[in-house]
XYZ file of C-alpha atoms in Angstrom:
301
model
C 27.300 -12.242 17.088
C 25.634 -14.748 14.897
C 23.091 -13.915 11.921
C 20.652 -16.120 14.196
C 20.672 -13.090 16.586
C 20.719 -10.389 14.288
C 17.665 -11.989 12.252
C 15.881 -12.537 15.577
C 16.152 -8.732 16.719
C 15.777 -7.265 13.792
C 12.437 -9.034 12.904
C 11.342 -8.377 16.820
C 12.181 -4.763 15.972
C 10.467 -4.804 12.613
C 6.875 -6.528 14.696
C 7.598 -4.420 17.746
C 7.283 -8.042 19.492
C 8.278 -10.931 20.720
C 5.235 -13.005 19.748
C 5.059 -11.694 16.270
C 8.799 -12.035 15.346
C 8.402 -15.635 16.621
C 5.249 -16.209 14.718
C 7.143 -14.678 11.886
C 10.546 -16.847 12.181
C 8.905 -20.295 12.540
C 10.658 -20.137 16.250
C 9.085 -20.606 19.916
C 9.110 -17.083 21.579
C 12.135 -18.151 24.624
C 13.646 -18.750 21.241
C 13.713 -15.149 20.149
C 13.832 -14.093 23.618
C 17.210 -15.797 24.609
C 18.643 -15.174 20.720
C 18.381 -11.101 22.094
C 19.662 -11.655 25.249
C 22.702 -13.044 23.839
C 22.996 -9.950 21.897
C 22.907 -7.814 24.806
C 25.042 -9.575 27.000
C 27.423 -10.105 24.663
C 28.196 -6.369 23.588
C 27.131 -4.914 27.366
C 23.932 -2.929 25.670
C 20.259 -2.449 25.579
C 18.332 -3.203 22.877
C 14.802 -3.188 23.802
C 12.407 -1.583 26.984
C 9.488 -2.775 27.452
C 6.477 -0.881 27.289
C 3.100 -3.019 28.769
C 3.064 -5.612 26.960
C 5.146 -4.466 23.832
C 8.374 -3.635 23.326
C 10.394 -0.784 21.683
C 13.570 0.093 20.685
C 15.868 2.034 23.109
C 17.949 4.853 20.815
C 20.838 2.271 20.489
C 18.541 -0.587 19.254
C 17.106 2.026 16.651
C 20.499 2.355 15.350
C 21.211 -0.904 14.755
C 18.124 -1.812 13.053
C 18.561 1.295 10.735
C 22.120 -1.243 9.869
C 19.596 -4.625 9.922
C 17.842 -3.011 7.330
C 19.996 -2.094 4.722
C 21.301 -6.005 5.429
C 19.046 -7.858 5.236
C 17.846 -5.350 1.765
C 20.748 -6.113 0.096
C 20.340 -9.676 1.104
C 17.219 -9.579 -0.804
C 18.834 -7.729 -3.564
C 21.260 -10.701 -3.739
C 18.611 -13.444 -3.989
C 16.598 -11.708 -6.482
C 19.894 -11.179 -8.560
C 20.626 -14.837 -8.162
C 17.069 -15.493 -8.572
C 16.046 -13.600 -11.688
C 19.860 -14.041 -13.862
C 20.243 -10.976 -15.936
C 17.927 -12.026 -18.418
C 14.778 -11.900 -15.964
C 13.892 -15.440 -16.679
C 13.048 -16.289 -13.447
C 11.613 -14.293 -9.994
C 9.326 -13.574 -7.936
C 7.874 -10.500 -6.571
C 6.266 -9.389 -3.670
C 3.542 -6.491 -4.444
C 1.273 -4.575 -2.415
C -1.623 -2.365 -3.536
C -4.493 -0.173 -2.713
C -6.574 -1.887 -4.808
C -5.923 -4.986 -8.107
C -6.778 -2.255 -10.756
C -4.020 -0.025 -9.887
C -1.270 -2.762 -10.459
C -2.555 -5.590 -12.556
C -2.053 -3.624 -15.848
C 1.686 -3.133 -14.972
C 1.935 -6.864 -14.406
C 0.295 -7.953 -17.635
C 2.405 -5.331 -19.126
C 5.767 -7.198 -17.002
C 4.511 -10.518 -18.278
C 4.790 -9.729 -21.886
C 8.308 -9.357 -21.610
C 8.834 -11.926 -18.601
C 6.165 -14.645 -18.771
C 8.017 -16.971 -16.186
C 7.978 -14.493 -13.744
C 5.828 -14.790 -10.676
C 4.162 -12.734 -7.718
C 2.461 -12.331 -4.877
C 0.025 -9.717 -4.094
C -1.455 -8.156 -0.991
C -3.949 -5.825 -0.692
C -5.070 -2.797 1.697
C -5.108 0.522 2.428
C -2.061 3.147 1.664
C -0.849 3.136 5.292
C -0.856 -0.792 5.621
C 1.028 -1.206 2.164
C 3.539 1.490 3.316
C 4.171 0.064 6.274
C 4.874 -3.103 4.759
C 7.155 -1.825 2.562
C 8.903 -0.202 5.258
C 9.244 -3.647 7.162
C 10.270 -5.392 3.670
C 7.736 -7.989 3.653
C 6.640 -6.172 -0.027
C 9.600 -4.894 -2.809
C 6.962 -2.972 -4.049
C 4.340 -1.143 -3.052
C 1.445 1.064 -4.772
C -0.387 3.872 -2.882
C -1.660 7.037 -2.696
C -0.477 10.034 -0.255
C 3.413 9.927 -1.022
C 5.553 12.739 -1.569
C 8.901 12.512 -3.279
C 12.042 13.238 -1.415
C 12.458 10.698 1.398
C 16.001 8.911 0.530
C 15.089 6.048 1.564
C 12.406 5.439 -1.515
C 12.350 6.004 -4.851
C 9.020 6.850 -5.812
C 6.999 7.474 -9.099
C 4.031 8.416 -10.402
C 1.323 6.124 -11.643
C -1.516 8.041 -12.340
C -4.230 11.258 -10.590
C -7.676 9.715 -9.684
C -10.862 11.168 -9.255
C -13.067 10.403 -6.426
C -16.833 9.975 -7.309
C -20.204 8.155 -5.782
C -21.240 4.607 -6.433
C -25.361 5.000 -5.394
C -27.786 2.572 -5.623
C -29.634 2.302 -9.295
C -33.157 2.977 -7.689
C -31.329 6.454 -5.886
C -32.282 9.501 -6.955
C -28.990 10.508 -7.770
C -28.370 8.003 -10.067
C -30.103 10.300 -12.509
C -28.054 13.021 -11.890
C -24.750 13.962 -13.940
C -23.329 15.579 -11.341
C -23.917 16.137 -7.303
C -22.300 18.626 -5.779
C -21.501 18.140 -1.376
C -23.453 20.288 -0.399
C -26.058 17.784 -1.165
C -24.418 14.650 0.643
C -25.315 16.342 4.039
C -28.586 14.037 4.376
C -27.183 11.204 3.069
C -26.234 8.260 4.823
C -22.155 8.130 3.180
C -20.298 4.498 3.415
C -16.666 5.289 3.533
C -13.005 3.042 4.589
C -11.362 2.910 7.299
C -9.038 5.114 8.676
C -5.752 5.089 7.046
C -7.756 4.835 3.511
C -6.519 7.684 1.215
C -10.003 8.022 -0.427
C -11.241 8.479 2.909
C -9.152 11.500 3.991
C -9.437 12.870 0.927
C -13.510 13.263 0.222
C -13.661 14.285 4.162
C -11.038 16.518 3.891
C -12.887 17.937 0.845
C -16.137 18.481 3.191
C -14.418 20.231 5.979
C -12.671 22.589 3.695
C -15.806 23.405 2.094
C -17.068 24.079 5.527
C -19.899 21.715 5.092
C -21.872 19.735 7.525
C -20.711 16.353 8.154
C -22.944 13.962 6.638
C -23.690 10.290 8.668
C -21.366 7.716 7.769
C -21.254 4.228 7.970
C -17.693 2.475 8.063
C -17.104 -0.830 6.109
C -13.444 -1.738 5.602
C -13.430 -3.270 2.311
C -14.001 -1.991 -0.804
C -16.028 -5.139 -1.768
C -17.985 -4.740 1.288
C -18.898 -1.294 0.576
C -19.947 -1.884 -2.809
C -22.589 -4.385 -1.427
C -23.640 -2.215 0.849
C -24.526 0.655 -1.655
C -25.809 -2.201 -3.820
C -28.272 -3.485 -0.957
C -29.396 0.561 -0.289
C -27.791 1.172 3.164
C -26.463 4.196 1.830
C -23.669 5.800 -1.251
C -20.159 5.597 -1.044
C -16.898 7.930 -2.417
C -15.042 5.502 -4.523
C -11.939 5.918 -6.959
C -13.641 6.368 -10.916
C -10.814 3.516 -11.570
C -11.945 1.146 -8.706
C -15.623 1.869 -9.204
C -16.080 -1.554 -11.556
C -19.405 -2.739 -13.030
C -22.485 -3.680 -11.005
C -26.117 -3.357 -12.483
C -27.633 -3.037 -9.334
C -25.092 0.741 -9.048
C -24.577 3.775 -10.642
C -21.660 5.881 -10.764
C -22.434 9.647 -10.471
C -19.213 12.416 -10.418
C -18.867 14.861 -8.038
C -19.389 18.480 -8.891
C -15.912 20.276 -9.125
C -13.788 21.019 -7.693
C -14.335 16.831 -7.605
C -11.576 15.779 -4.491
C -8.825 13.975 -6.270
C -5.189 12.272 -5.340
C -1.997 11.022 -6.763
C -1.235 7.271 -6.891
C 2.113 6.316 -6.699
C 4.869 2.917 -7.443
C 7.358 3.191 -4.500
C 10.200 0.746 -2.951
C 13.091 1.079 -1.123
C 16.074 2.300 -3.023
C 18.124 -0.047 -1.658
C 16.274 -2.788 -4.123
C 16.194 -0.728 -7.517
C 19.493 -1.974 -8.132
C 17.589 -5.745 -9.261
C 16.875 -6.240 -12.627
C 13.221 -7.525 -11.344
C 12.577 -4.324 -9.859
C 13.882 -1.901 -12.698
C 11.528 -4.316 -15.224
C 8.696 -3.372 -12.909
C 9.007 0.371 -12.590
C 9.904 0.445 -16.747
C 6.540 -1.178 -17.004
C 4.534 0.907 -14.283
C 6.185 3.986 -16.335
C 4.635 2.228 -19.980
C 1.318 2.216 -17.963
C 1.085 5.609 -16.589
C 2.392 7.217 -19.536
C -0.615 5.236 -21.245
C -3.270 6.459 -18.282
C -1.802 10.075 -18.997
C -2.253 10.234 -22.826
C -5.594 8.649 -22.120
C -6.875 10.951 -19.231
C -5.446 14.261 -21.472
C -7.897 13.336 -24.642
C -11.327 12.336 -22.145
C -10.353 16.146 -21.160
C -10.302 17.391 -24.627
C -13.982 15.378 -25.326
């Protein structure tokens, strides 16, 4: 057993395929292919079955990439170590978000301390940034609709946000304080894709009311649905913090019991350990201890 073969079925584990791992590794797909069947051969086991045109892991395969992960984690936990010295003056991280206002003011908050630091960011919904962080292509990830207690993660609070409606200036809500959902039911309502947390959560909050479901229009972006509402097809639930400013829009809160989540700073614990990663949850901790003091006097107002 070489790393070559390891690499090559964990990553095809990770994509649950051949085509992906290969697009992923630089590598033709016989490449990946034969790299397995070595693997196989060469221990007398069975890593994969195919299933149509994918591929998943047989119970032994799942085993071994449960080892391939913590690997190829503390591989990473090695280069960042290497990377970043103990005095953080270099590294890079690789972030993944719901949205750029929940993590940019921990960055700016990491970059007072570490200017030289860098990062990448990707963007999307909670279930595509947690499944990213599961496959470590992110070290960290920030999303709504955790719950602490899986080992496998250490995961912290960041902040509760409210969900409200972005309508169209011209609207007739718009000169409304509040709108309760009873109202919404002959409305036209713009909402995310599935696997959006804001999503779930103002549904969720219709069907326990026992209300009727109102039409709905879905967009996936959040940019795209703010054009929308700002070109009249219709009003949208939106997160108070992702709401942003548009004079064409007008945000309008939700009568209470307003639906509501937790957002939350997560990564494997196998990757705490880095100085990089400790600097980052220190500063996400800064931040939401801010957002808290903050959110406890607009109550008081």
């Amino acid at each position: 057993m070489n790393d070559a073969q390891l690499r090559c079925f964990h990553i095809a584990a990770t994509e649950e395929s051949i085509t992906r791992a290969a697009a992923r590794l630089g590598i033709s797909q016989p490449t990946v292919s034969a790299q397995i069947k070595i693997l196989e051969e060469g221990y007398g086991v069975q890593l994969f079955r195919r299933v149509g045109r994918r591929i998943e892991l047989t119970d032994f395969g799942a085993h071994l990439k449960v080892i391939t992960e913590r690997i190829y984690a503390a591989q990473d936990e090695a280069r960042e170590l290497l990377i970043g010295h103990q005095n953080l003056s270099k590294g890079h991280l690789r972030i993944g978000a719901v949205g750029p206002y929940h993590v940019l003011p921990i960055l700016q908050e990491l970059r007072i301390k570490y200017p030289d630091v860098t990062f990448s960011l990707r963007v999307g919904n909670s279930t595509a940034i947690f499944d990213a962080m599961a496959r470590y292509d992110i070290d960290i990830g920030i999303m709504a609709d955790l719950k602490a207690g899986d080992s496998k993660y250490h995961i912290q609070l960041l902040r509760r946000d409210e969900i409200a409606l972005l309508v169209h200036r011209e609207h007739p809500f718009a000169r409304r304080g509040t709108v309760s959902c009873a109202e919404l039911a002959s409305q036209t309502i713009i909402i995310r894709e599935p696997g959006s947390v804001t999503r779930s959560a103002f549904l969720n909050a219709l069907t326990s009311a026992d209300l009727a479901m109102p039409q709905c229009l879905e967009i996936e972006s959040r940019e795209a649905i703010k054009e929308a509402v700002a070109c009249g097809f219709g009003i949208a639930p939106v997160l108070r913090s992702e709401a942003g400013e548009d004079r064409r829009c007008v945000l309008v809160r939700i009568a209470p019991p307003a639906p509501s989540f937790d957002e939350y700073v997560a990564c494997s614990r196998d990757l705490m350990r880095t100085p990089l990663i400790k600097a980052f949850l220190d500063a996400a901790s800064a931040v939401s201890d801010r957002l808290e003091t903050s959110r406890q006097h607009a109550a008081t107002e």
